[in-house]
């Protein structure tokens, strides 16, 4: 008997819990030649800003042991271009669409939510790792009161459920997650990249032009698992777990820790078929272990 893979987040059904994470899958069409997008649980599109953005100067990608550093700087064509040119192509596929939005002020996030309000996408995902220009450039996601304010403000302008993507670069991830839930956030995505740096010892210079960047890939998986588990203990809203997922068993681990679904990021840069491979491996794991419904795994970590 074929196991059941579908999960539900905020009343929206996903055919399986594997979502292509924002920033690693473009707008979907870039991968359509290599994989059947209809087989994905969902696609979180490349991070969008209110206006087009060129991103940071190169070099902006650096390989590290078991991962990569990136300082792409949210290069994107802007939300209006996405709505007019990218979304019509993406809507041809039977998958859930998550739109990742970014801003330098709360007003920018709210204006984007307004633009997307009557657009046929399933979720908004707030990337709150962006610098808050009104707070000296400190990331929105590092202070619970600011997280509360931005979540509540965007919720007032959005029609779709609002997911808040949390930065791991904080002292206590739990208090940030609690602020999201108190503000009416519908779900949480975590974790975003971990701040890191690479140095060229021969040149005695930073590898990245931006000096620092976000670390992703298998190296951050233990951090991500710990944070997903911690957050699952203190909130009741659904969690999309991400950070270093490359196999079906990685998915199982995140579900056991309390995630309802997962985002696959860096693995897509290694293999364009990574998400589909992971779905197949998850199904194989379930068959081998006699699990009929993937929902049986969610929050099923046994601690004695």
PDB file of C-alpha atoms in Angstrom:
ATOM      1  CA  UNK A   1       0.000   0.000   0.000  1.00  0.00           C
ATOM      2  CA  UNK A   2       1.336   3.398  -1.010  1.00  0.00           C
ATOM      3  CA  UNK A   3       1.945   5.564   2.083  1.00  0.00           C
ATOM      4  CA  UNK A   4       0.141   8.865   2.531  1.00  0.00           C
ATOM      5  CA  UNK A   5       2.469  11.847   2.084  1.00  0.00           C
ATOM      6  CA  UNK A   6       0.080  14.825   2.177  1.00  0.00           C
ATOM      7  CA  UNK A   7       0.243  17.355   5.007  1.00  0.00           C
ATOM      8  CA  UNK A   8      -1.801  20.431   5.869  1.00  0.00           C
ATOM      9  CA  UNK A   9      -0.505  23.877   6.818  1.00  0.00           C
ATOM     10  CA  UNK A  10      -2.964  26.618   7.795  1.00  0.00           C
ATOM     11  CA  UNK A  11      -5.786  24.818   6.006  1.00  0.00           C
ATOM     12  CA  UNK A  12      -3.771  24.439   2.799  1.00  0.00           C
ATOM     13  CA  UNK A  13      -3.074  20.874   1.673  1.00  0.00           C
ATOM     14  CA  UNK A  14       0.395  19.947   0.366  1.00  0.00           C
ATOM     15  CA  UNK A  15       0.733  16.697  -1.614  1.00  0.00           C
ATOM     16  CA  UNK A  16       3.961  16.002   0.286  1.00  0.00           C
ATOM     17  CA  UNK A  17       5.994  17.877   2.922  1.00  0.00           C
ATOM     18  CA  UNK A  18       8.930  18.801   0.639  1.00  0.00           C
ATOM     19  CA  UNK A  19       9.142  22.449  -0.411  1.00  0.00           C
ATOM     20  CA  UNK A  20      11.860  23.984  -2.579  1.00  0.00           C
ATOM     21  CA  UNK A  21      13.293  26.688  -0.316  1.00  0.00           C
ATOM     22  CA  UNK A  22      13.534  30.324  -1.308  1.00  0.00           C
ATOM     23  CA  UNK A  23      16.711  31.480  -3.017  1.00  0.00           C
ATOM     24  CA  UNK A  24      17.770  28.085  -4.329  1.00  0.00           C
ATOM     25  CA  UNK A  25      15.032  27.285  -6.833  1.00  0.00           C
ATOM     26  CA  UNK A  26      14.558  30.588  -8.649  1.00  0.00           C
ATOM     27  CA  UNK A  27      10.944  31.015  -9.703  1.00  0.00           C
ATOM     28  CA  UNK A  28      10.528  27.336 -10.517  1.00  0.00           C
ATOM     29  CA  UNK A  29      10.799  27.623 -14.313  1.00  0.00           C
ATOM     30  CA  UNK A  30      14.600  27.438 -14.030  1.00  0.00           C
ATOM     31  CA  UNK A  31      14.233  23.832 -12.824  1.00  0.00           C
ATOM     32  CA  UNK A  32      11.228  22.829 -14.937  1.00  0.00           C
ATOM     33  CA  UNK A  33      13.466  21.350 -17.635  1.00  0.00           C
ATOM     34  CA  UNK A  34      14.988  18.921 -15.127  1.00  0.00           C
ATOM     35  CA  UNK A  35      12.160  17.993 -12.749  1.00  0.00           C
ATOM     36  CA  UNK A  36       8.389  17.708 -12.779  1.00  0.00           C
ATOM     37  CA  UNK A  37       7.346  20.659 -10.628  1.00  0.00           C
ATOM     38  CA  UNK A  38       3.961  19.002 -10.101  1.00  0.00           C
ATOM     39  CA  UNK A  39       5.678  16.459  -7.835  1.00  0.00           C
ATOM     40  CA  UNK A  40       6.787  19.100  -5.322  1.00  0.00           C
ATOM     41  CA  UNK A  41       4.827  19.863  -2.198  1.00  0.00           C
ATOM     42  CA  UNK A  42       5.518  23.536  -2.778  1.00  0.00           C
ATOM     43  CA  UNK A  43       7.882  26.161  -4.132  1.00  0.00           C
ATOM     44  CA  UNK A  44       9.075  29.150  -2.114  1.00  0.00           C
ATOM     45  CA  UNK A  45      10.107  31.620  -4.793  1.00  0.00           C
ATOM     46  CA  UNK A  46      13.299  33.628  -4.854  1.00  0.00           C
ATOM     47  CA  UNK A  47      13.177  36.464  -2.316  1.00  0.00           C
ATOM     48  CA  UNK A  48      11.395  39.540  -3.650  1.00  0.00           C
ATOM     49  CA  UNK A  49      11.710  43.224  -2.792  1.00  0.00           C
ATOM     50  CA  UNK A  50       9.394  46.137  -3.512  1.00  0.00           C
ATOM     51  CA  UNK A  51      11.682  47.396  -6.300  1.00  0.00           C
ATOM     52  CA  UNK A  52      14.188  45.509  -8.463  1.00  0.00           C
ATOM     53  CA  UNK A  53      17.508  44.878  -6.731  1.00  0.00           C
ATOM     54  CA  UNK A  54      20.943  44.151  -8.223  1.00  0.00           C
ATOM     55  CA  UNK A  55      22.319  42.420  -5.149  1.00  0.00           C
ATOM     56  CA  UNK A  56      25.845  42.490  -3.786  1.00  0.00           C
ATOM     57  CA  UNK A  57      29.041  42.686  -5.871  1.00  0.00           C
ATOM     58  CA  UNK A  58      30.913  39.436  -6.624  1.00  0.00           C
ATOM     59  CA  UNK A  59      32.358  37.215  -5.419  1.00  0.00           C
ATOM     60  CA  UNK A  60      29.254  36.341  -3.437  1.00  0.00           C
ATOM     61  CA  UNK A  61      29.374  32.542  -3.148  1.00  0.00           C
ATOM     62  CA  UNK A  62      32.077  30.594  -1.323  1.00  0.00           C
ATOM     63  CA  UNK A  63      32.254  26.841  -0.741  1.00  0.00           C
ATOM     64  CA  UNK A  64      32.902  25.696   2.817  1.00  0.00           C
ATOM     65  CA  UNK A  65      33.214  22.258   4.428  1.00  0.00           C
ATOM     66  CA  UNK A  66      29.723  20.694   4.156  1.00  0.00           C
ATOM     67  CA  UNK A  67      28.114  23.876   2.936  1.00  0.00           C
ATOM     68  CA  UNK A  68      28.313  27.243   1.208  1.00  0.00           C
ATOM     69  CA  UNK A  69      28.463  30.883   2.203  1.00  0.00           C
ATOM     70  CA  UNK A  70      26.365  33.296   0.182  1.00  0.00           C
ATOM     71  CA  UNK A  71      26.024  37.054   0.111  1.00  0.00           C
ATOM     72  CA  UNK A  72      23.896  37.341  -3.022  1.00  0.00           C
ATOM     73  CA  UNK A  73      22.080  40.295  -1.508  1.00  0.00           C
ATOM     74  CA  UNK A  74      18.557  39.477  -2.709  1.00  0.00           C
ATOM     75  CA  UNK A  75      19.137  40.094  -6.395  1.00  0.00           C
ATOM     76  CA  UNK A  76      15.631  39.993  -7.911  1.00  0.00           C
ATOM     77  CA  UNK A  77      13.393  41.716 -10.486  1.00  0.00           C
ATOM     78  CA  UNK A  78      10.927  43.146  -7.953  1.00  0.00           C
ATOM     79  CA  UNK A  79       7.442  42.112  -6.890  1.00  0.00           C
ATOM     80  CA  UNK A  80       5.607  43.747  -9.826  1.00  0.00           C
ATOM     81  CA  UNK A  81       7.728  41.891 -12.380  1.00  0.00           C
ATOM     82  CA  UNK A  82       7.125  38.648 -10.518  1.00  0.00           C
ATOM     83  CA  UNK A  83       3.361  39.115 -10.579  1.00  0.00           C
ATOM     84  CA  UNK A  84       3.290  40.022 -14.272  1.00  0.00           C
ATOM     85  CA  UNK A  85       5.920  37.719 -15.771  1.00  0.00           C
ATOM     86  CA  UNK A  86       6.947  34.884 -13.420  1.00  0.00           C
ATOM     87  CA  UNK A  87       3.758  33.945 -11.624  1.00  0.00           C
ATOM     88  CA  UNK A  88       1.716  33.084 -14.761  1.00  0.00           C
ATOM     89  CA  UNK A  89       4.292  30.424 -15.636  1.00  0.00           C
ATOM     90  CA  UNK A  90       4.381  29.036 -12.102  1.00  0.00           C
ATOM     91  CA  UNK A  91       0.590  28.803 -11.957  1.00  0.00           C
ATOM     92  CA  UNK A  92       0.694  26.210 -14.754  1.00  0.00           C
ATOM     93  CA  UNK A  93       1.897  23.659 -12.206  1.00  0.00           C
ATOM     94  CA  UNK A  94      -0.020  21.853  -9.475  1.00  0.00           C
ATOM     95  CA  UNK A  95       2.044  22.887  -6.475  1.00  0.00           C
ATOM     96  CA  UNK A  96       1.713  25.310  -3.584  1.00  0.00           C
ATOM     97  CA  UNK A  97       3.322  28.724  -4.053  1.00  0.00           C
ATOM     98  CA  UNK A  98       5.033  30.578  -1.219  1.00  0.00           C
ATOM     99  CA  UNK A  99       6.140  34.150  -1.947  1.00  0.00           C
ATOM    100  CA  UNK A 100       9.169  35.249   0.075  1.00  0.00           C
ATOM    101  CA  UNK A 101       9.132  39.017   0.681  1.00  0.00           C
ATOM    102  CA  UNK A 102      11.848  41.290   2.008  1.00  0.00           C
ATOM    103  CA  UNK A 103      12.062  44.934   3.003  1.00  0.00           C
ATOM    104  CA  UNK A 104      14.098  47.583   4.797  1.00  0.00           C
ATOM    105  CA  UNK A 105      11.081  49.065   6.597  1.00  0.00           C
ATOM    106  CA  UNK A 106       7.821  47.644   7.903  1.00  0.00           C
ATOM    107  CA  UNK A 107       6.021  49.834   5.368  1.00  0.00           C
ATOM    108  CA  UNK A 108       7.834  48.085   2.502  1.00  0.00           C
ATOM    109  CA  UNK A 109       6.691  44.665   3.739  1.00  0.00           C
ATOM    110  CA  UNK A 110       3.120  45.925   4.064  1.00  0.00           C
ATOM    111  CA  UNK A 111       3.112  47.466   0.582  1.00  0.00           C
ATOM    112  CA  UNK A 112       4.275  44.156  -0.867  1.00  0.00           C
ATOM    113  CA  UNK A 113       1.565  42.291   1.032  1.00  0.00           C
ATOM    114  CA  UNK A 114      -0.984  44.696  -0.463  1.00  0.00           C
ATOM    115  CA  UNK A 115       0.323  44.086  -3.989  1.00  0.00           C
ATOM    116  CA  UNK A 116       0.060  40.324  -3.439  1.00  0.00           C
ATOM    117  CA  UNK A 117      -3.256  40.460  -1.626  1.00  0.00           C
ATOM    118  CA  UNK A 118      -5.444  39.404  -4.569  1.00  0.00           C
ATOM    119  CA  UNK A 119      -2.782  37.365  -6.362  1.00  0.00           C
ATOM    120  CA  UNK A 120      -3.375  33.565  -6.491  1.00  0.00           C
ATOM    121  CA  UNK A 121      -0.494  32.445  -4.290  1.00  0.00           C
ATOM    122  CA  UNK A 122      -0.920  30.310  -1.192  1.00  0.00           C
ATOM    123  CA  UNK A 123       1.378  31.912   1.415  1.00  0.00           C
ATOM    124  CA  UNK A 124       3.517  34.936   2.125  1.00  0.00           C
ATOM    125  CA  UNK A 125       6.851  34.249   3.815  1.00  0.00           C
ATOM    126  CA  UNK A 126       8.450  37.189   5.621  1.00  0.00           C
ATOM    127  CA  UNK A 127      12.225  37.124   5.513  1.00  0.00           C
ATOM    128  CA  UNK A 128      12.998  39.111   8.656  1.00  0.00           C
ATOM    129  CA  UNK A 129      16.753  38.686   8.395  1.00  0.00           C
ATOM    130  CA  UNK A 130      16.787  41.955   6.438  1.00  0.00           C
ATOM    131  CA  UNK A 131      18.345  45.103   7.951  1.00  0.00           C
ATOM    132  CA  UNK A 132      15.848  47.486   9.547  1.00  0.00           C
ATOM    133  CA  UNK A 133      17.011  50.905   8.314  1.00  0.00           C
ATOM    134  CA  UNK A 134      15.008  52.678  11.008  1.00  0.00           C
ATOM    135  CA  UNK A 135      16.791  50.691  13.723  1.00  0.00           C
ATOM    136  CA  UNK A 136      20.380  51.302  12.621  1.00  0.00           C
ATOM    137  CA  UNK A 137      20.495  48.387  10.181  1.00  0.00           C
ATOM    138  CA  UNK A 138      19.958  45.653  12.783  1.00  0.00           C
ATOM    139  CA  UNK A 139      17.990  42.720  11.349  1.00  0.00           C
ATOM    140  CA  UNK A 140      14.240  42.772  12.035  1.00  0.00           C
ATOM    141  CA  UNK A 141      14.316  39.219  13.335  1.00  0.00           C
ATOM    142  CA  UNK A 142      16.681  39.745  16.250  1.00  0.00           C
ATOM    143  CA  UNK A 143      14.292  41.536  18.653  1.00  0.00           C
ATOM    144  CA  UNK A 144      10.972  40.026  19.827  1.00  0.00           C
ATOM    145  CA  UNK A 145       9.171  43.376  19.973  1.00  0.00           C
ATOM    146  CA  UNK A 146      10.172  44.243  16.402  1.00  0.00           C
ATOM    147  CA  UNK A 147       9.212  40.738  15.234  1.00  0.00           C
ATOM    148  CA  UNK A 148       5.814  41.232  16.871  1.00  0.00           C
ATOM    149  CA  UNK A 149       5.324  44.609  15.183  1.00  0.00           C
ATOM    150  CA  UNK A 150       6.263  43.488  11.678  1.00  0.00           C
ATOM    151  CA  UNK A 151       4.204  40.291  11.892  1.00  0.00           C
ATOM    152  CA  UNK A 152       1.127  42.101  13.164  1.00  0.00           C
ATOM    153  CA  UNK A 153       1.486  44.883  10.587  1.00  0.00           C
ATOM    154  CA  UNK A 154       1.815  42.540   7.617  1.00  0.00           C
ATOM    155  CA  UNK A 155      -1.064  40.379   8.843  1.00  0.00           C
ATOM    156  CA  UNK A 156      -3.284  43.476   8.678  1.00  0.00           C
ATOM    157  CA  UNK A 157      -2.510  43.851   4.960  1.00  0.00           C
ATOM    158  CA  UNK A 158      -2.266  40.224   3.802  1.00  0.00           C
ATOM    159  CA  UNK A 159      -5.031  37.957   2.596  1.00  0.00           C
ATOM    160  CA  UNK A 160      -2.896  34.799   2.471  1.00  0.00           C
ATOM    161  CA  UNK A 161      -1.546  33.025   5.569  1.00  0.00           C
ATOM    162  CA  UNK A 162       1.702  34.627   6.730  1.00  0.00           C
ATOM    163  CA  UNK A 163       4.785  32.534   7.506  1.00  0.00           C
ATOM    164  CA  UNK A 164       7.673  34.226   9.297  1.00  0.00           C
ATOM    165  CA  UNK A 165      11.169  33.010   8.427  1.00  0.00           C
ATOM    166  CA  UNK A 166      13.405  33.265  11.468  1.00  0.00           C
ATOM    167  CA  UNK A 167      17.095  34.032  11.604  1.00  0.00           C
ATOM    168  CA  UNK A 168      19.185  31.703  13.799  1.00  0.00           C
ATOM    169  CA  UNK A 169      21.510  34.583  14.669  1.00  0.00           C
ATOM    170  CA  UNK A 170      19.784  35.294  17.987  1.00  0.00           C
ATOM    171  CA  UNK A 171      20.315  34.472  21.642  1.00  0.00           C
ATOM    172  CA  UNK A 172      16.972  32.701  22.187  1.00  0.00           C
ATOM    173  CA  UNK A 173      14.990  31.486  19.165  1.00  0.00           C
ATOM    174  CA  UNK A 174      12.045  30.565  21.397  1.00  0.00           C
ATOM    175  CA  UNK A 175      11.216  34.133  22.412  1.00  0.00           C
ATOM    176  CA  UNK A 176      11.275  35.200  18.754  1.00  0.00           C
ATOM    177  CA  UNK A 177       8.893  32.377  17.789  1.00  0.00           C
ATOM    178  CA  UNK A 178       6.544  33.230  20.648  1.00  0.00           C
ATOM    179  CA  UNK A 179       6.426  36.842  19.398  1.00  0.00           C
ATOM    180  CA  UNK A 180       5.362  35.602  15.944  1.00  0.00           C
ATOM    181  CA  UNK A 181       2.529  33.546  17.385  1.00  0.00           C
ATOM    182  CA  UNK A 182       1.332  36.331  19.700  1.00  0.00           C
ATOM    183  CA  UNK A 183       1.241  38.727  16.748  1.00  0.00           C
ATOM    184  CA  UNK A 184      -1.016  36.411  14.776  1.00  0.00           C
ATOM    185  CA  UNK A 185       1.562  34.815  12.491  1.00  0.00           C
ATOM    186  CA  UNK A 186       0.166  31.697  10.850  1.00  0.00           C
ATOM    187  CA  UNK A 187       3.377  29.669  10.744  1.00  0.00           C
ATOM    188  CA  UNK A 188       7.141  29.746  11.122  1.00  0.00           C
ATOM    189  CA  UNK A 189       9.948  28.864   8.711  1.00  0.00           C
ATOM    190  CA  UNK A 190      13.299  28.103  10.298  1.00  0.00           C
ATOM    191  CA  UNK A 191      16.145  28.361  10.072  1.00  0.00           C
ATOM    192  CA  UNK A 192      17.534  30.961   7.732  1.00  0.00           C
ATOM    193  CA  UNK A 193      21.288  30.974   7.113  1.00  0.00           C
ATOM    194  CA  UNK A 194      23.872  31.221   9.894  1.00  0.00           C
ATOM    195  CA  UNK A 195      26.170  34.236   9.692  1.00  0.00           C
ATOM    196  CA  UNK A 196      29.695  33.216   8.723  1.00  0.00           C
ATOM    197  CA  UNK A 197      32.907  34.275   7.022  1.00  0.00           C
ATOM    198  CA  UNK A 198      35.641  32.840   4.806  1.00  0.00           C
ATOM    199  CA  UNK A 199      39.217  34.134   4.456  1.00  0.00           C
ATOM    200  CA  UNK A 200      41.737  33.484   1.692  1.00  0.00           C
ATOM    201  CA  UNK A 201      44.926  32.817   3.655  1.00  0.00           C
ATOM    202  CA  UNK A 202      47.167  33.335   0.621  1.00  0.00           C
ATOM    203  CA  UNK A 203      45.671  36.680  -0.324  1.00  0.00           C
ATOM    204  CA  UNK A 204      44.972  37.603   3.310  1.00  0.00           C
ATOM    205  CA  UNK A 205      41.582  38.887   2.252  1.00  0.00           C
ATOM    206  CA  UNK A 206      37.941  37.875   2.802  1.00  0.00           C
ATOM    207  CA  UNK A 207      36.660  35.514   0.113  1.00  0.00           C
ATOM    208  CA  UNK A 208      33.326  37.309  -0.187  1.00  0.00           C
ATOM    209  CA  UNK A 209      33.169  40.908  -1.400  1.00  0.00           C
ATOM    210  CA  UNK A 210      30.603  41.551   1.324  1.00  0.00           C
ATOM    211  CA  UNK A 211      33.072  40.059   3.870  1.00  0.00           C
ATOM    212  CA  UNK A 212      30.389  38.017   5.672  1.00  0.00           C
ATOM    213  CA  UNK A 213      27.602  35.820   4.334  1.00  0.00           C
ATOM    214  CA  UNK A 214      24.994  33.248   5.220  1.00  0.00           C
ATOM    215  CA  UNK A 215      26.133  29.671   5.807  1.00  0.00           C
ATOM    216  CA  UNK A 216      23.843  26.910   4.545  1.00  0.00           C
ATOM    217  CA  UNK A 217      24.079  23.213   3.757  1.00  0.00           C
ATOM    218  CA  UNK A 218      24.624  20.072   5.876  1.00  0.00           C
ATOM    219  CA  UNK A 219      26.967  21.939   8.242  1.00  0.00           C
ATOM    220  CA  UNK A 220      24.021  23.791   9.809  1.00  0.00           C
ATOM    221  CA  UNK A 221      21.613  20.841  10.099  1.00  0.00           C
ATOM    222  CA  UNK A 222      22.276  20.151  13.815  1.00  0.00           C
ATOM    223  CA  UNK A 223      21.610  23.827  14.606  1.00  0.00           C
ATOM    224  CA  UNK A 224      18.417  23.781  12.569  1.00  0.00           C
ATOM    225  CA  UNK A 225      17.138  20.584  14.178  1.00  0.00           C
ATOM    226  CA  UNK A 226      17.770  21.953  17.650  1.00  0.00           C
ATOM    227  CA  UNK A 227      15.946  25.187  16.885  1.00  0.00           C
ATOM    228  CA  UNK A 228      12.966  23.453  15.275  1.00  0.00           C
ATOM    229  CA  UNK A 229      12.649  21.200  18.318  1.00  0.00           C
ATOM    230  CA  UNK A 230      12.927  24.147  20.730  1.00  0.00           C
ATOM    231  CA  UNK A 231      10.338  26.202  18.861  1.00  0.00           C
ATOM    232  CA  UNK A 232       7.933  23.257  18.618  1.00  0.00           C
ATOM    233  CA  UNK A 233       7.910  23.126  22.435  1.00  0.00           C
ATOM    234  CA  UNK A 234       6.653  26.702  22.825  1.00  0.00           C
ATOM    235  CA  UNK A 235       4.295  27.450  19.895  1.00  0.00           C
ATOM    236  CA  UNK A 236       1.255  25.725  18.436  1.00  0.00           C
ATOM    237  CA  UNK A 237       1.451  27.179  14.921  1.00  0.00           C
ATOM    238  CA  UNK A 238       2.974  24.977  12.177  1.00  0.00           C
ATOM    239  CA  UNK A 239       6.704  24.937  11.470  1.00  0.00           C
ATOM    240  CA  UNK A 240       8.482  24.502   8.142  1.00  0.00           C
ATOM    241  CA  UNK A 241      11.933  23.220   9.064  1.00  0.00           C
ATOM    242  CA  UNK A 242      15.004  23.809   6.917  1.00  0.00           C
ATOM    243  CA  UNK A 243      18.764  23.730   7.116  1.00  0.00           C
ATOM    244  CA  UNK A 244      21.013  21.118   5.525  1.00  0.00           C
ATOM    245  CA  UNK A 245      18.354  18.689   4.303  1.00  0.00           C
ATOM    246  CA  UNK A 246      19.752  16.388   1.615  1.00  0.00           C
ATOM    247  CA  UNK A 247      18.004  13.019   2.160  1.00  0.00           C
ATOM    248  CA  UNK A 248      14.638  11.528   2.978  1.00  0.00           C
ATOM    249  CA  UNK A 249      15.853  10.582   6.442  1.00  0.00           C
ATOM    250  CA  UNK A 250      16.781  14.221   7.047  1.00  0.00           C
ATOM    251  CA  UNK A 251      13.129  15.050   6.414  1.00  0.00           C
ATOM    252  CA  UNK A 252      12.076  12.406   8.925  1.00  0.00           C
ATOM    253  CA  UNK A 253      14.362  13.941  11.549  1.00  0.00           C
ATOM    254  CA  UNK A 254      12.838  17.397  11.081  1.00  0.00           C
ATOM    255  CA  UNK A 255       9.308  16.012  11.252  1.00  0.00           C
ATOM    256  CA  UNK A 256      10.131  14.107  14.438  1.00  0.00           C
ATOM    257  CA  UNK A 257      11.517  17.352  15.904  1.00  0.00           C
ATOM    258  CA  UNK A 258       8.156  19.026  15.310  1.00  0.00           C
ATOM    259  CA  UNK A 259       8.100  20.382  11.747  1.00  0.00           C
ATOM    260  CA  UNK A 260       5.017  19.814   9.579  1.00  0.00           C
ATOM    261  CA  UNK A 261       6.942  20.313   6.336  1.00  0.00           C
ATOM    262  CA  UNK A 262      10.503  21.064   5.252  1.00  0.00           C
ATOM    263  CA  UNK A 263      12.346  23.377   2.910  1.00  0.00           C
ATOM    264  CA  UNK A 264      15.163  21.986   0.754  1.00  0.00           C
ATOM    265  CA  UNK A 265      17.713  24.633  -0.179  1.00  0.00           C
ATOM    266  CA  UNK A 266      21.407  24.105  -0.846  1.00  0.00           C
ATOM    267  CA  UNK A 267      20.819  20.536  -2.053  1.00  0.00           C
ATOM    268  CA  UNK A 268      19.158  22.009  -5.168  1.00  0.00           C
ATOM    269  CA  UNK A 269      22.465  23.630  -6.088  1.00  0.00           C
ATOM    270  CA  UNK A 270      24.172  20.247  -5.917  1.00  0.00           C
ATOM    271  CA  UNK A 271      21.539  18.357  -7.911  1.00  0.00           C
ATOM    272  CA  UNK A 272      18.531  19.832  -9.734  1.00  0.00           C
ATOM    273  CA  UNK A 273      16.535  16.687  -8.906  1.00  0.00           C
ATOM    274  CA  UNK A 274      17.261  16.891  -5.163  1.00  0.00           C
ATOM    275  CA  UNK A 275      13.705  17.682  -4.050  1.00  0.00           C
ATOM    276  CA  UNK A 276      12.169  14.838  -6.052  1.00  0.00           C
ATOM    277  CA  UNK A 277      14.878  12.434  -4.919  1.00  0.00           C
ATOM    278  CA  UNK A 278      14.159  13.381  -1.315  1.00  0.00           C
ATOM    279  CA  UNK A 279      10.400  12.815  -1.753  1.00  0.00           C
ATOM    280  CA  UNK A 280      11.125   9.351  -3.151  1.00  0.00           C
ATOM    281  CA  UNK A 281      13.539   8.559  -0.317  1.00  0.00           C
ATOM    282  CA  UNK A 282      10.967   9.687   2.257  1.00  0.00           C
ATOM    283  CA  UNK A 283       8.375   7.381   0.734  1.00  0.00           C
ATOM    284  CA  UNK A 284      10.888   4.513   0.709  1.00  0.00           C
ATOM    285  CA  UNK A 285      11.678   5.108   4.392  1.00  0.00           C
ATOM    286  CA  UNK A 286       7.978   4.980   5.238  1.00  0.00           C
ATOM    287  CA  UNK A 287       7.456   1.727   3.357  1.00  0.00           C
ATOM    288  CA  UNK A 288      10.484   0.112   4.987  1.00  0.00           C
ATOM    289  CA  UNK A 289       9.340   1.183   8.456  1.00  0.00           C
ATOM    290  CA  UNK A 290       5.647   0.401   8.072  1.00  0.00           C
ATOM    291  CA  UNK A 291       4.490   4.017   8.317  1.00  0.00           C
ATOM    292  CA  UNK A 292       1.222   4.544   6.468  1.00  0.00           C
ATOM    293  CA  UNK A 293       0.807   8.299   7.036  1.00  0.00           C
ATOM    294  CA  UNK A 294       3.623  10.869   7.154  1.00  0.00           C
ATOM    295  CA  UNK A 295       1.663  12.818   9.768  1.00  0.00           C
ATOM    296  CA  UNK A 296       2.433  10.016  12.233  1.00  0.00           C
ATOM    297  CA  UNK A 297       6.029  11.297  12.286  1.00  0.00           C
ATOM    298  CA  UNK A 298       5.279  14.920  13.161  1.00  0.00           C
ATOM    299  CA  UNK A 299       6.401  15.675  16.705  1.00  0.00           C
ATOM    300  CA  UNK A 300       7.091  11.989  17.280  1.00  0.00           C
ATOM    301  CA  UNK A 301      10.539  12.343  18.837  1.00  0.00           C
ATOM    302  CA  UNK A 302      10.876   9.965  21.776  1.00  0.00           C
ATOM    303  CA  UNK A 303      12.748  11.441  24.726  1.00  0.00           C
ATOM    304  CA  UNK A 304      13.166   9.206  27.777  1.00  0.00           C
TER     305      UNK A 304
END
